[in-house]
Coordinates of C-alpha atoms in Angstrom, one line a residue:
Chain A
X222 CA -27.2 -22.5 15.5
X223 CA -26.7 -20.1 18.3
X224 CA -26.2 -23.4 20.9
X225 CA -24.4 -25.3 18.8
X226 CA -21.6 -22.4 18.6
X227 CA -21.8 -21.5 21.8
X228 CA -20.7 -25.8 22.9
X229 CA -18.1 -25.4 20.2
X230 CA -16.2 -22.2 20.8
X231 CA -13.5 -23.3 23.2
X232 CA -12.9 -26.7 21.0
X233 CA -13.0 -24.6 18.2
X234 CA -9.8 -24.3 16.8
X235 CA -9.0 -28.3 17.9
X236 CA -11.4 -29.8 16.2
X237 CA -11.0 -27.6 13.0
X238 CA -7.7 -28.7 13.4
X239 CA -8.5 -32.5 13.6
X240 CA -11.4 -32.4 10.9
X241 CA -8.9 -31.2 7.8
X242 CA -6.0 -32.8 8.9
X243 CA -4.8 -29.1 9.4
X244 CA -5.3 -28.0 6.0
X245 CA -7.4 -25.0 7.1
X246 CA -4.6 -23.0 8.0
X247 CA -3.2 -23.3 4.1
X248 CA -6.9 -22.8 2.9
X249 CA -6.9 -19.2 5.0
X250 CA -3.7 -18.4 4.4
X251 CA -4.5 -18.3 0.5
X252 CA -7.6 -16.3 1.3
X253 CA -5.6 -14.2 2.6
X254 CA -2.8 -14.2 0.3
X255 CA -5.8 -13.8 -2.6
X256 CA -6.9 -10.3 -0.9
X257 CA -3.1 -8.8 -0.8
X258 CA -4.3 -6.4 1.3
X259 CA -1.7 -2.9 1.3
X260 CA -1.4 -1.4 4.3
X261 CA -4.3 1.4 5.5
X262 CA -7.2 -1.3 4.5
X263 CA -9.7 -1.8 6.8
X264 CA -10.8 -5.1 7.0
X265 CA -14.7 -6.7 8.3
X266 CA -14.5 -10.5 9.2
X267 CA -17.6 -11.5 10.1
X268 CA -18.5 -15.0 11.7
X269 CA -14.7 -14.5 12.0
X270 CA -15.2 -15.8 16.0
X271 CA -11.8 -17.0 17.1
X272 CA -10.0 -14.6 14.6
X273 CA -7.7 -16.7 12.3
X274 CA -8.2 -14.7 9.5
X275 CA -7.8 -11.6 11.2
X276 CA -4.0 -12.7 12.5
X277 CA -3.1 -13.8 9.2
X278 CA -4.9 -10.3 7.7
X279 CA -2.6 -8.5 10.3
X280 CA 0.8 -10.2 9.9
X281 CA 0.4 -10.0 6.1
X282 CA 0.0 -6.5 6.3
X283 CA 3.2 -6.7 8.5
X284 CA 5.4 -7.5 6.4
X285 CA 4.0 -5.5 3.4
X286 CA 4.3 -2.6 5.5
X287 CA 8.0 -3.5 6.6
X288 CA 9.1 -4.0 2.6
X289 CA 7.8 -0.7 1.8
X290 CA 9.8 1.2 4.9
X291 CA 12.8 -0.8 3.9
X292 CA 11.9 0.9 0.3
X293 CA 12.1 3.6 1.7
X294 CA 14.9 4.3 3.5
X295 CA 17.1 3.1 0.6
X296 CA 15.5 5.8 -1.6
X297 CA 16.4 8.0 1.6
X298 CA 20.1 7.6 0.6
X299 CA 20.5 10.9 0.0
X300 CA 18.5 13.0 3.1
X301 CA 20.6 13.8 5.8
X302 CA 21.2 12.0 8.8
X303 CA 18.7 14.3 10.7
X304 CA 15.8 13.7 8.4
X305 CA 16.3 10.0 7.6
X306 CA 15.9 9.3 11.9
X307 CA 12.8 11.7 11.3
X308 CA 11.3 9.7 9.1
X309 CA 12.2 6.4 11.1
X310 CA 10.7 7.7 14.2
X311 CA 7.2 8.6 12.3
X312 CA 7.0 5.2 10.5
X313 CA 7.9 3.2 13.8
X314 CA 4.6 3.8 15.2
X315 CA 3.0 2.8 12.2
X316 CA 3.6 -0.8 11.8
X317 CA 0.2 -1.8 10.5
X318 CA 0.3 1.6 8.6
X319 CA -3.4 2.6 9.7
X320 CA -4.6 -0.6 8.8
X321 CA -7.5 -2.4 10.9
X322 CA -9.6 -5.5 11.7
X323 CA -13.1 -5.3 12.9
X324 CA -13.8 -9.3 13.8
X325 CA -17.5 -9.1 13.9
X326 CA -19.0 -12.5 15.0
X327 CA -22.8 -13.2 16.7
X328 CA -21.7 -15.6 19.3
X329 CA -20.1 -14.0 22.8
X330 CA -18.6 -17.0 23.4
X331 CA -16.4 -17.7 20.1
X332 CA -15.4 -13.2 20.5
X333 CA -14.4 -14.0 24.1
X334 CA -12.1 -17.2 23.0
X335 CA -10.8 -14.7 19.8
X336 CA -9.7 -12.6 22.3
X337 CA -7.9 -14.3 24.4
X338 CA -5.8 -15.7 21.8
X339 CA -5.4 -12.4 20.7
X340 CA -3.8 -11.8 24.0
X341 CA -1.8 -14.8 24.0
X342 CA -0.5 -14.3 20.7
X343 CA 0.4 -11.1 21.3
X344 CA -1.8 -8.9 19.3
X345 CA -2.3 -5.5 20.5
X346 CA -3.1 -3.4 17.9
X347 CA -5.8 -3.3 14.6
X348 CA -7.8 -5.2 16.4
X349 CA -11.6 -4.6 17.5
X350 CA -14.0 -7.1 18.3
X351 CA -17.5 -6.1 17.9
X352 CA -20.9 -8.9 18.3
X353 CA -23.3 -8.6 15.3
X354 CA -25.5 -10.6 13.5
X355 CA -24.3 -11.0 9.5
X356 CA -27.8 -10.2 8.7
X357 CA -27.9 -7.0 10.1
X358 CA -24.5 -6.1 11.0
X359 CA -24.0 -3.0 13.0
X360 CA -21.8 -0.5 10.5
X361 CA -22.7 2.2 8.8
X362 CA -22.8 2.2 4.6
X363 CA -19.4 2.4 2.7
X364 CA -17.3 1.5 5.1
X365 CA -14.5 -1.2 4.7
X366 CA -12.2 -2.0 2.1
X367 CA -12.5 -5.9 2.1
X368 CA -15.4 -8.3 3.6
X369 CA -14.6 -11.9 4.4
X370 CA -16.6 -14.8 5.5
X371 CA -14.7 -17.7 6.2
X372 CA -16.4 -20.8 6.8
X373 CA -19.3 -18.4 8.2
X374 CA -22.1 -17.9 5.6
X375 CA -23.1 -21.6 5.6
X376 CA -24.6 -20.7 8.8
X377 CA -26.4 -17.9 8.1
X378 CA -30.4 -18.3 7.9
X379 CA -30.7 -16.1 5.1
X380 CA -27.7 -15.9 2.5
X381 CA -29.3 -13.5 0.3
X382 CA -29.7 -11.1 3.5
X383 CA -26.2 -11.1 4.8
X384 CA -24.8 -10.4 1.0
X385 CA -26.8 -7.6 0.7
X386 CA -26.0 -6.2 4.3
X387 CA -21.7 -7.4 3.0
X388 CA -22.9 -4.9 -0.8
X389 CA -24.1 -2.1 2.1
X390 CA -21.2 -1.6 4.4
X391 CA -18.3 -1.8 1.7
X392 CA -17.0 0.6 0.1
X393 CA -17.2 1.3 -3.7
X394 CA -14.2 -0.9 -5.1
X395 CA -14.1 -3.1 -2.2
X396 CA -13.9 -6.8 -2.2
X397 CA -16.4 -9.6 -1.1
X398 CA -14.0 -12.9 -0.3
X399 CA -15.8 -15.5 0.7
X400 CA -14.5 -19.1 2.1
X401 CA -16.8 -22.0 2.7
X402 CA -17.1 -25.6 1.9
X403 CA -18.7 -26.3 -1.1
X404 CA -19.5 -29.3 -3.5
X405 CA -16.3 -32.0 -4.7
X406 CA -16.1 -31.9 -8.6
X407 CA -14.2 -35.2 -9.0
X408 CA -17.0 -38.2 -8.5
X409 CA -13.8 -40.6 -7.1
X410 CA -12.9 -37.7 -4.2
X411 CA -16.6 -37.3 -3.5
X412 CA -17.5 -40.8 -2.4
X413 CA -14.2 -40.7 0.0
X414 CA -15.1 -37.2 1.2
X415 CA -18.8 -38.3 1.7
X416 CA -17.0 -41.6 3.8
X417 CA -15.1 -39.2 5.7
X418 CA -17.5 -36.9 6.4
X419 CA -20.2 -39.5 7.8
X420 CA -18.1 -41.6 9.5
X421 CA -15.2 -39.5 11.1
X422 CA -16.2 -36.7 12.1
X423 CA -18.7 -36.9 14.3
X424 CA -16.8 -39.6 15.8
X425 CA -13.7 -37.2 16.1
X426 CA -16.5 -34.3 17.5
X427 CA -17.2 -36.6 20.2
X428 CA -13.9 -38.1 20.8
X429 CA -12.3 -34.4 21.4
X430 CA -15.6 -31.8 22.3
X431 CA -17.5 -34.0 23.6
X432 CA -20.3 -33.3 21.1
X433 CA -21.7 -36.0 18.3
X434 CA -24.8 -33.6 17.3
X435 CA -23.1 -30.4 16.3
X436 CA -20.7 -32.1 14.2
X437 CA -23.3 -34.1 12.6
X438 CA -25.3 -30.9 12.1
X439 CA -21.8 -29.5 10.8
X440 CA -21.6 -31.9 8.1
X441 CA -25.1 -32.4 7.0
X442 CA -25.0 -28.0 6.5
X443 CA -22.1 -28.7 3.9
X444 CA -23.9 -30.9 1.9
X445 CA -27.4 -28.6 2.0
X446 CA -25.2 -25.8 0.8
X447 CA -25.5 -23.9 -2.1
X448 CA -22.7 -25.2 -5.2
X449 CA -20.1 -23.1 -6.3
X450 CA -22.0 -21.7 -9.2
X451 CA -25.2 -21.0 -7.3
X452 CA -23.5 -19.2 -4.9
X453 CA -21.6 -17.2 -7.3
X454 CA -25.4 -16.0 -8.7
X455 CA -26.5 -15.0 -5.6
X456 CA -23.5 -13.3 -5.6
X457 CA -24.0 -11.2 -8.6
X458 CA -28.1 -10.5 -7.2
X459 CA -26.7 -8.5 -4.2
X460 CA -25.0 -6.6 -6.7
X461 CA -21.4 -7.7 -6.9
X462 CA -19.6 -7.7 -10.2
X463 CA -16.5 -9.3 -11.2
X464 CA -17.6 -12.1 -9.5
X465 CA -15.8 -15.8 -9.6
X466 CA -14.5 -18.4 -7.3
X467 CA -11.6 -20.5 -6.9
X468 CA -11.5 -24.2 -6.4
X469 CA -9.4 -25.5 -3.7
X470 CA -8.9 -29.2 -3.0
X471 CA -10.9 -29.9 -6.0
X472 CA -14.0 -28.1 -4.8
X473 CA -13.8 -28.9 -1.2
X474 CA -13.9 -25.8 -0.4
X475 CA -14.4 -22.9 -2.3
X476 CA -13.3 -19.2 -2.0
X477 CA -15.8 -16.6 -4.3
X478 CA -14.4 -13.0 -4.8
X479 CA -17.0 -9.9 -6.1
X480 CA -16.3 -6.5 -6.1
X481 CA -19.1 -3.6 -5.4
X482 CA -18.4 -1.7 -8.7
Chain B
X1435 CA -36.6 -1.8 -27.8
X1436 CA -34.4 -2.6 -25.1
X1437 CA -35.4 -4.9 -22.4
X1438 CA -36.7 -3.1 -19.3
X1439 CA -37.4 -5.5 -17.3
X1440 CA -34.9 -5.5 -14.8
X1441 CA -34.2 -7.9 -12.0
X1442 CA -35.6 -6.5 -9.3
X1443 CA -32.9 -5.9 -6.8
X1444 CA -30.1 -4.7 -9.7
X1445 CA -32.4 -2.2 -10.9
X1446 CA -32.8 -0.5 -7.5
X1447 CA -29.4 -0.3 -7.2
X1448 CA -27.1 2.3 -8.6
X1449 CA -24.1 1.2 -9.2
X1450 CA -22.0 2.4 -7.2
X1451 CA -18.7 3.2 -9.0
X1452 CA -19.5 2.4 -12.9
X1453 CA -20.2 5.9 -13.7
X1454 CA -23.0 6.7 -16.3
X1455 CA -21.5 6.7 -19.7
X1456 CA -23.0 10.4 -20.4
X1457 CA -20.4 11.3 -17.7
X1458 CA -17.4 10.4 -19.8
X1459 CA -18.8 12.2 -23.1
X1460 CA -18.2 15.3 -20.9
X1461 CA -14.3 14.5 -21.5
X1462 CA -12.4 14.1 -24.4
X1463 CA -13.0 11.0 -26.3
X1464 CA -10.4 8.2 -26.1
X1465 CA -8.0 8.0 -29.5
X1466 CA -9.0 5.1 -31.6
X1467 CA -7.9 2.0 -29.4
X1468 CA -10.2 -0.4 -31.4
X1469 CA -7.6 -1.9 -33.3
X1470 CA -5.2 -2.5 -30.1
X1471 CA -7.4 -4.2 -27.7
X1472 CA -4.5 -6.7 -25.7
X1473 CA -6.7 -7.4 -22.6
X1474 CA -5.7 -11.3 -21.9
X1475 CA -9.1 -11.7 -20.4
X1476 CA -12.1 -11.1 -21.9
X1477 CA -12.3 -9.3 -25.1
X1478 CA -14.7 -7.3 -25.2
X1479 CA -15.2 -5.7 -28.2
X1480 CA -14.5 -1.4 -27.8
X1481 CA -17.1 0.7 -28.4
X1482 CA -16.8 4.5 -29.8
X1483 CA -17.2 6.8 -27.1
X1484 CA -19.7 8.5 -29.2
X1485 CA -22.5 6.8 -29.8
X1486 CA -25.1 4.1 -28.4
X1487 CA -23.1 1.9 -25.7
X1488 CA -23.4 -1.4 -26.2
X1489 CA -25.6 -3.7 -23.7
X1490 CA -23.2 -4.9 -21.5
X1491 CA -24.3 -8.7 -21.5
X1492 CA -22.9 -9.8 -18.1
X1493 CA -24.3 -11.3 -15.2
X1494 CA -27.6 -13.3 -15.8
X1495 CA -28.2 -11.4 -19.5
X1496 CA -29.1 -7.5 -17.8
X1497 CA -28.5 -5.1 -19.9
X1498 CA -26.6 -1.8 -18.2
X1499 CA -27.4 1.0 -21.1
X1500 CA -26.1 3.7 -19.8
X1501 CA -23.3 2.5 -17.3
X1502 CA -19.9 2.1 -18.4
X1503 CA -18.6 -1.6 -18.2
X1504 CA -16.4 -3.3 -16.1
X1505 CA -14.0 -3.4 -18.9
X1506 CA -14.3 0.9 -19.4
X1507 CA -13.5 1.1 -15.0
X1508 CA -10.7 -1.0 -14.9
X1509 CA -9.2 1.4 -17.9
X1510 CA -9.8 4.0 -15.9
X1511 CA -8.1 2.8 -12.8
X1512 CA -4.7 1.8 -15.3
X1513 CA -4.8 4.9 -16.2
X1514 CA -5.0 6.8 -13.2
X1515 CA -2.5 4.1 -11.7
X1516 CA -0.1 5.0 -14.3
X1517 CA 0.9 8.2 -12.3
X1518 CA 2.1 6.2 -9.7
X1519 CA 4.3 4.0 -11.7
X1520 CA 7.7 5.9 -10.7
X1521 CA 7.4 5.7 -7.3
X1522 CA 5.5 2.5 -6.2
X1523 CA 6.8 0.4 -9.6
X1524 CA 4.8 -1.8 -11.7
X1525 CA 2.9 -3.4 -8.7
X1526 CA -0.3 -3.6 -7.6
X1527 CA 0.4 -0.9 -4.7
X1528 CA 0.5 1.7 -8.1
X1529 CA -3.0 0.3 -8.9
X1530 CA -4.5 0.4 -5.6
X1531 CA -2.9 4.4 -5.5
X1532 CA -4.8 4.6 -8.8
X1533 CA -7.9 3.1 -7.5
X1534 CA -8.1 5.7 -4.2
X1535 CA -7.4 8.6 -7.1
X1536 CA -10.9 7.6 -8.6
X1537 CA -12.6 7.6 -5.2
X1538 CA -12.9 3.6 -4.5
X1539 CA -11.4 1.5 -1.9
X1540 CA -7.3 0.1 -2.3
X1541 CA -9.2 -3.6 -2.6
X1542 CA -10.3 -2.9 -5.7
X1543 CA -6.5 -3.5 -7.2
X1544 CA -7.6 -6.9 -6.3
X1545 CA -9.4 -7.0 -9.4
X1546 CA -5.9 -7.2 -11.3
X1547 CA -3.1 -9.7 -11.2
X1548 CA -0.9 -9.2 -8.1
X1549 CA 2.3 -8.6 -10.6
X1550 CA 1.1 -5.7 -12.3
X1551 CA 1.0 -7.1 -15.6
X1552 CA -2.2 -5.5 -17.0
X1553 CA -0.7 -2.2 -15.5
X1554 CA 2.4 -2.2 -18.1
X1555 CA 0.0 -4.0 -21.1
X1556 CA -2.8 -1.0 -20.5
X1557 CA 0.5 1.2 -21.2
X1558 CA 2.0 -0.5 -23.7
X1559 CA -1.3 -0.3 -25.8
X1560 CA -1.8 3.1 -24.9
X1561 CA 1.4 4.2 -26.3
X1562 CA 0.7 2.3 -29.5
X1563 CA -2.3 4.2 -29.2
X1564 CA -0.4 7.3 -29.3
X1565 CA 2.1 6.3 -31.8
X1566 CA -0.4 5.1 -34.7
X1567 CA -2.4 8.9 -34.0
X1568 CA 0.4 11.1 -34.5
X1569 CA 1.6 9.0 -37.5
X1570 CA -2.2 9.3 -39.2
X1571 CA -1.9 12.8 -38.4
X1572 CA 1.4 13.2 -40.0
X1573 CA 0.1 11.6 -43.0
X1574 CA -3.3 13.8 -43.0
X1575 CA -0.5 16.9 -43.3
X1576 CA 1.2 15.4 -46.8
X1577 CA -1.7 14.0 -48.0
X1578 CA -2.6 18.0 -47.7
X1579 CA 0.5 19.2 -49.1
X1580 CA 1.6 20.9 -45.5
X1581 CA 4.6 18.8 -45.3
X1582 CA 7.1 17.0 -47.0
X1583 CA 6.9 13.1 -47.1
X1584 CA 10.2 11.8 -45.4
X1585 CA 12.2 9.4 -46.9
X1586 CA 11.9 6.1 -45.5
X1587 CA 15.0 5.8 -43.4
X1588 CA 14.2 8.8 -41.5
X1589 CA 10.4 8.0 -41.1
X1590 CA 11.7 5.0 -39.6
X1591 CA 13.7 7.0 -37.5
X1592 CA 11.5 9.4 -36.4
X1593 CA 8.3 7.1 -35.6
X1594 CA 10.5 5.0 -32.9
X1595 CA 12.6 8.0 -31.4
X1596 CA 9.2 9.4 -30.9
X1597 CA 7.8 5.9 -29.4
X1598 CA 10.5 5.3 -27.0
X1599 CA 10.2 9.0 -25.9
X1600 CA 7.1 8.1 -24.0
X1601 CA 8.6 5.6 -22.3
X1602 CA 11.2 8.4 -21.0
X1603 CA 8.5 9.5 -18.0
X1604 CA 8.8 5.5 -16.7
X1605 CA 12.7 4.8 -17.7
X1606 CA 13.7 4.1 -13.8
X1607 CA 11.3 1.0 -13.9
X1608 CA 11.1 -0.2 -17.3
X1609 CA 13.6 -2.8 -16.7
X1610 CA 10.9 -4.4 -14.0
X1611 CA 8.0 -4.1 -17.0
X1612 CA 10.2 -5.6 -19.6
X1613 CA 11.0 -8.8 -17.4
X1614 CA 7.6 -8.7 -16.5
X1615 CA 6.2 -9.1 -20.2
X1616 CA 8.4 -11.6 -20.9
X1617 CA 6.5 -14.1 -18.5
X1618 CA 5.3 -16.9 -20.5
X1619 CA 1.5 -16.0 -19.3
X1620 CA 2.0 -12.3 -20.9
X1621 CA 4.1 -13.5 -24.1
X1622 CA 1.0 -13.4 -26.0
X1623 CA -0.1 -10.6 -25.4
X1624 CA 3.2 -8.3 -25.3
X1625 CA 4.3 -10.0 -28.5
X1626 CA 0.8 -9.1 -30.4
X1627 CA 1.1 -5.6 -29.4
X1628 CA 4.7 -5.5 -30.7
X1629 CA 4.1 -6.8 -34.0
X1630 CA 0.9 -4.6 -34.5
X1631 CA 3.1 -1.5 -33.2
X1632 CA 5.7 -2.3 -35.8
X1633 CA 2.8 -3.4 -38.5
X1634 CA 1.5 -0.1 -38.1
X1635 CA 5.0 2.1 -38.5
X1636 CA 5.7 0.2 -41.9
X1637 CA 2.0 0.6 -42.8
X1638 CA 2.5 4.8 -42.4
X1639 CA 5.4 4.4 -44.0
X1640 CA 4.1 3.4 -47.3
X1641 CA 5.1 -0.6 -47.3
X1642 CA 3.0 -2.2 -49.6
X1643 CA 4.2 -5.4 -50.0
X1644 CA 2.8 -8.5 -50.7
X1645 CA 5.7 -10.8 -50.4
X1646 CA 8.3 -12.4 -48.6
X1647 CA 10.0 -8.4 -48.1
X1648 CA 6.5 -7.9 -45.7
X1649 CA 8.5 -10.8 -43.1
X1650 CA 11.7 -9.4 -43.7
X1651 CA 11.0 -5.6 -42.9
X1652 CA 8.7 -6.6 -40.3
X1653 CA 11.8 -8.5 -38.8
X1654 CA 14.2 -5.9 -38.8
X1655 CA 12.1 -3.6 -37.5
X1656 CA 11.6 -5.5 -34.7
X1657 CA 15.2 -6.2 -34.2
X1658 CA 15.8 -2.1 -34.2
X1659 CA 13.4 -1.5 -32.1
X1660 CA 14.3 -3.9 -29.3
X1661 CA 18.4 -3.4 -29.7
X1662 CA 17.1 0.6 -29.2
X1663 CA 15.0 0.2 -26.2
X1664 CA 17.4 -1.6 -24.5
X1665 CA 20.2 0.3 -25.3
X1666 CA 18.1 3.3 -24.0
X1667 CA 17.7 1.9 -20.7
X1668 CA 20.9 2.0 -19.6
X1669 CA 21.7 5.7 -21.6
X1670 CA 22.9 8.1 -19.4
X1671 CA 23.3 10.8 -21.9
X1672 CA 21.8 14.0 -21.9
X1673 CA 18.0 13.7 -23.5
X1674 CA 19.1 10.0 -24.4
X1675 CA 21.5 11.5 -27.3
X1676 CA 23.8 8.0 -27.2
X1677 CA 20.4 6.2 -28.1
X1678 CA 19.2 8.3 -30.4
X1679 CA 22.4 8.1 -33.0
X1680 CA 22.5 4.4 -31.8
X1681 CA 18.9 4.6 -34.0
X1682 CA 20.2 5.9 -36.6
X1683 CA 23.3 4.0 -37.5
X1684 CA 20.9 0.8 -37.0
X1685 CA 18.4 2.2 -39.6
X1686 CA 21.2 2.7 -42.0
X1687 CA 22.8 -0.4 -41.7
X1688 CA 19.1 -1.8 -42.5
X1689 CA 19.1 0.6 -45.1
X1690 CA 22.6 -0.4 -46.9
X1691 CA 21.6 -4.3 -46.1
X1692 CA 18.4 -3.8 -48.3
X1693 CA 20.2 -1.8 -51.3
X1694 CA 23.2 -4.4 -51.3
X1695 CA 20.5 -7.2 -51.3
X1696 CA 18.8 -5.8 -54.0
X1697 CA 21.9 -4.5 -56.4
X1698 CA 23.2 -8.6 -55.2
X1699 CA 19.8 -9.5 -57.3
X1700 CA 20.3 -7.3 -60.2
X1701 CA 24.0 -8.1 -61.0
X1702 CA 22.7 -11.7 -60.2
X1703 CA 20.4 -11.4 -62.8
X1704 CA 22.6 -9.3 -65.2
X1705 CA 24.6 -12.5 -64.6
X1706 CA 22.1 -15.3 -65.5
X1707 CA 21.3 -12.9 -68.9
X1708 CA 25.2 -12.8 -69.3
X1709 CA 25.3 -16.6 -69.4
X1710 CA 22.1 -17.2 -71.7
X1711 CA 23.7 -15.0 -74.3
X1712 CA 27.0 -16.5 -74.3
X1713 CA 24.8 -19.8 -74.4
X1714 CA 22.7 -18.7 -77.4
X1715 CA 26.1 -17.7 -79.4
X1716 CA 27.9 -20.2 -78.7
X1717 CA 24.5 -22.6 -80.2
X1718 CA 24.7 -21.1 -83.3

């Protein structure tokens, strides 16, 4: 798995790009808009490599943060002029009002491309970028606020080993979103997506990275992952409750929430 | 009696925010909220707070004896999210203050719709709450003889001055919760708490009826109460005096409407006898 990433990471984002005709930026932005984080959350993405989710995590909490100083200030009406440019000055600094992302991915190469587009895009702060392995991830217990897995966990040896390590480093009350590709409900949509799958994208993987096998390898991992409702009970075994997924695209891919309660 | 064979894993692990249910016997028990259960998702039935807890039947048939449910947290975090009603609104940033107040992490508001609905229905049913105990205890004090019984009009009166008053505390945002309930999703729900709020005023007040007079009180009731609130929301009196004699010119027109109906039926009947008589005589 380790190789296959490490050929992928620069092509990354293309080729996810190509592969779902772009719809992967509307399937993460409703992750993201599912989580609604408030500003002061702290935030693990693991196998989040080239950091989508952490942008989007980060300009969400943006423009939360800017609502509730605009809030603010009207309720201010009353202060005087001293106090109210006070009160500016302190929430200024505080854009992301203390809120953070620790992208937390195994493979050097996909952190090192997550950070340059960090850079590129201009974000300076909430960010931290730290190599671990989902299994075993380097945080201590009780941690973070939410845990998200985009289009990570299918690679993972053992499932029921990162879940448990996910249960471990959240806090009590916080949120286990996870988004993967998952099994097609509607017979009709499966044969097309089955077509698709078989027959474009490895073409498309070589065509753009250069790189039939991995993409082959990327498709045949969908199809030997667990359905919706498995995964939900290995879910609830790590210890989650509240546990239930969402269906997008009729079950192309799937996002499954738990909470440790 | 009770299964104890655990899955494995959940029995090693605590949870780690459902507290044990012997915690919660330590405070005081919860007023009787049996009969006003509104949670749009999953209805659960509510046990006592005294007494064996039910198995909690969720994931993959484990019983949790002694852990309160899912059901009994998210209460808890309403409640305690409640406090933070006049300042962040009806929103899900009041239940994510709610949820730090109890010790868990701000993602746990995730477990509730991002509008806040469950946030104004867990109040709304806890005033009802409130509103059907103090009217059982005011009827516990005449059934002993402490206290008068009040003549209808003014029981009416008196039960929904004293139900608005507790929406006094969250006046500045009731406007938000009020447009809020009246989403289709929540119309359900909000409208079954109404009618059991009302159900349960005319019940104290001794309405016994059977027939078509159990619609029509239940009706005006309705209409008083809703003409009041909203009138009370945009009171600016001192302790919501305006609203208050509003109330009672309401409950006297519903008052005068009922005795004109009914002295409309006896002089109707009077009538009909009138007529048979004259009938009769004028036979013979």
């Amino acid at each position: 798995v380790y190789q296959v990433f490490e050929s992928v990471a620069k092509k990354y984002d293309v080729m996810n790009d190509s592969m779902t005709l772009g719809i992967h930026r509307v399937w993460k932005d409703i992750l993201v808009h599912k989580m609604n984080p408030c500003p002061g959350t702290l935030l693990l993405d693991v196998a989040g490599g080239t950091g989508d989710i952490a942008f989007r995590f980060i300009n969400y909490v943006r423009s939360v943060r800017e609502r509730q100083l605009q809030r603010k200030l009207k309720h201010h009406q009353n202060l005087s002029w001293q106090e109210i440019l006070e009160s500016y000055q302190k929430d200024k600094f505080n854009s992301l009002g203390d809120s953070q992302v620790v992208v937390c991915d195994i493979n050097r190469e996909m952190l090192k491309v997550g950070k340059q587009k960090a850079q590129h895009l201009g974000y300076t702060e909430g960010l931290s970028w730290v190599l671990g392995n989902a299994e075993e991830l380097p945080f201590d217990d009780n941690k973070f606020d939410v845990y998200t897995i985009a289009f990570g966990i299918r690679n993972v040896t053992r499932i029921d080993l990162a879940l448990q390590e996910a249960y471990r480093v959240l806090k009590p009350g916080g949120r286990f979103l996870c988004l993967e590709f998952s099994h097609v409900t509607n017979p009709v949509l499966s044969r097309l997506y089955d077509l698709y799958s078989f027959q474009v994208i490895p073409v498309l993987g070589e065509v753009i990275a250069g790189d039939w096998k991995s993409y082959q390898y990327l498709v045949e991992s969908i199809r030997q992952f667990p359905p919706q409702e498995e995964l939900k009970e290995m879910i609830e075994d790590a210890g989650f409750f509240k546990v239930d997924y969402e269906n997008l695209n009729f079950g192309i891919v799937a996002i499954h929430s738990g909470f440790k309660l | 009696l009770r299964c104890q064979h655990y899955p494995p894993l959940r029995a090693l692990q605590a949870s780690a925010a459902l507290r044990r249910v012997s915690d919660e016997h330590k405070k005081e028990p919860l007023t009787s909220q049996q009969q006003f259960d509104p949670h749009p998702d999953g209805h659960q039935p509510k046990e006592e707070p005294q007494g064996p807890h039910p198995s909690y039947t969720g994931q993959g048939g484990q019983e949790s004896e002694d852990y309160e449910s899912e059901e009994q947290l998210q209460h808890r975090i309403l409640t305690a999210a409640l406090e933070f009603v006049p300042e962040h609104g009806w929103t899900a940033e009041a239940i994510a203050e709610g949820a730090k107040t109890l010790g868990l992490s701000v993602a746990a508001a995730g477990m509730f719709h991002s509008d806040g609905s469950e946030l104004i229905l867990h109040f709304v049913s806890e005033c009802n709450a409130k509103l059907s105990e103090l009217l059982e205890q005011e009827q516990k004090l005449v059934q002993l003889g402490k206290a008068e019984k009040k003549p209808t009009d003014e029981f009416l009166r008196d039960a929904v001055e004293a139900r608005l008053r507790m929406l006094i505390p969250y006046i500045e945002k009731w406007p938000q919760a009020l447009s809020i309930l009246l989403l289709p999703r929540n119309i359900p729900s909000s409208l079954s708490l109404l009618t059991s709020m009302i159900d349960d005023i005319w019940h104290y007040a001794g309405d016994q009826s059977t027939d078509f007079n159990w619609y029509t009180r239940r009706a005006v009731l309705t209409g008083i109460y809703n003409t009041t609130e909203l009138v009370m929301l945009q009171d600016s009196s001192p302790d919501f005096e305006d609203t208050w004699r509003f109330l009672e010119n309401r409950v006297a027109d519903a008052m005068t409407m009922s005795n004109t109906a009914s002295q409309v039926q006896s002089t109707g009947e009077a009538v009909v006898q009138g007529l048979m008589g004259a009938a009769v005589t004028v036979s013979n």
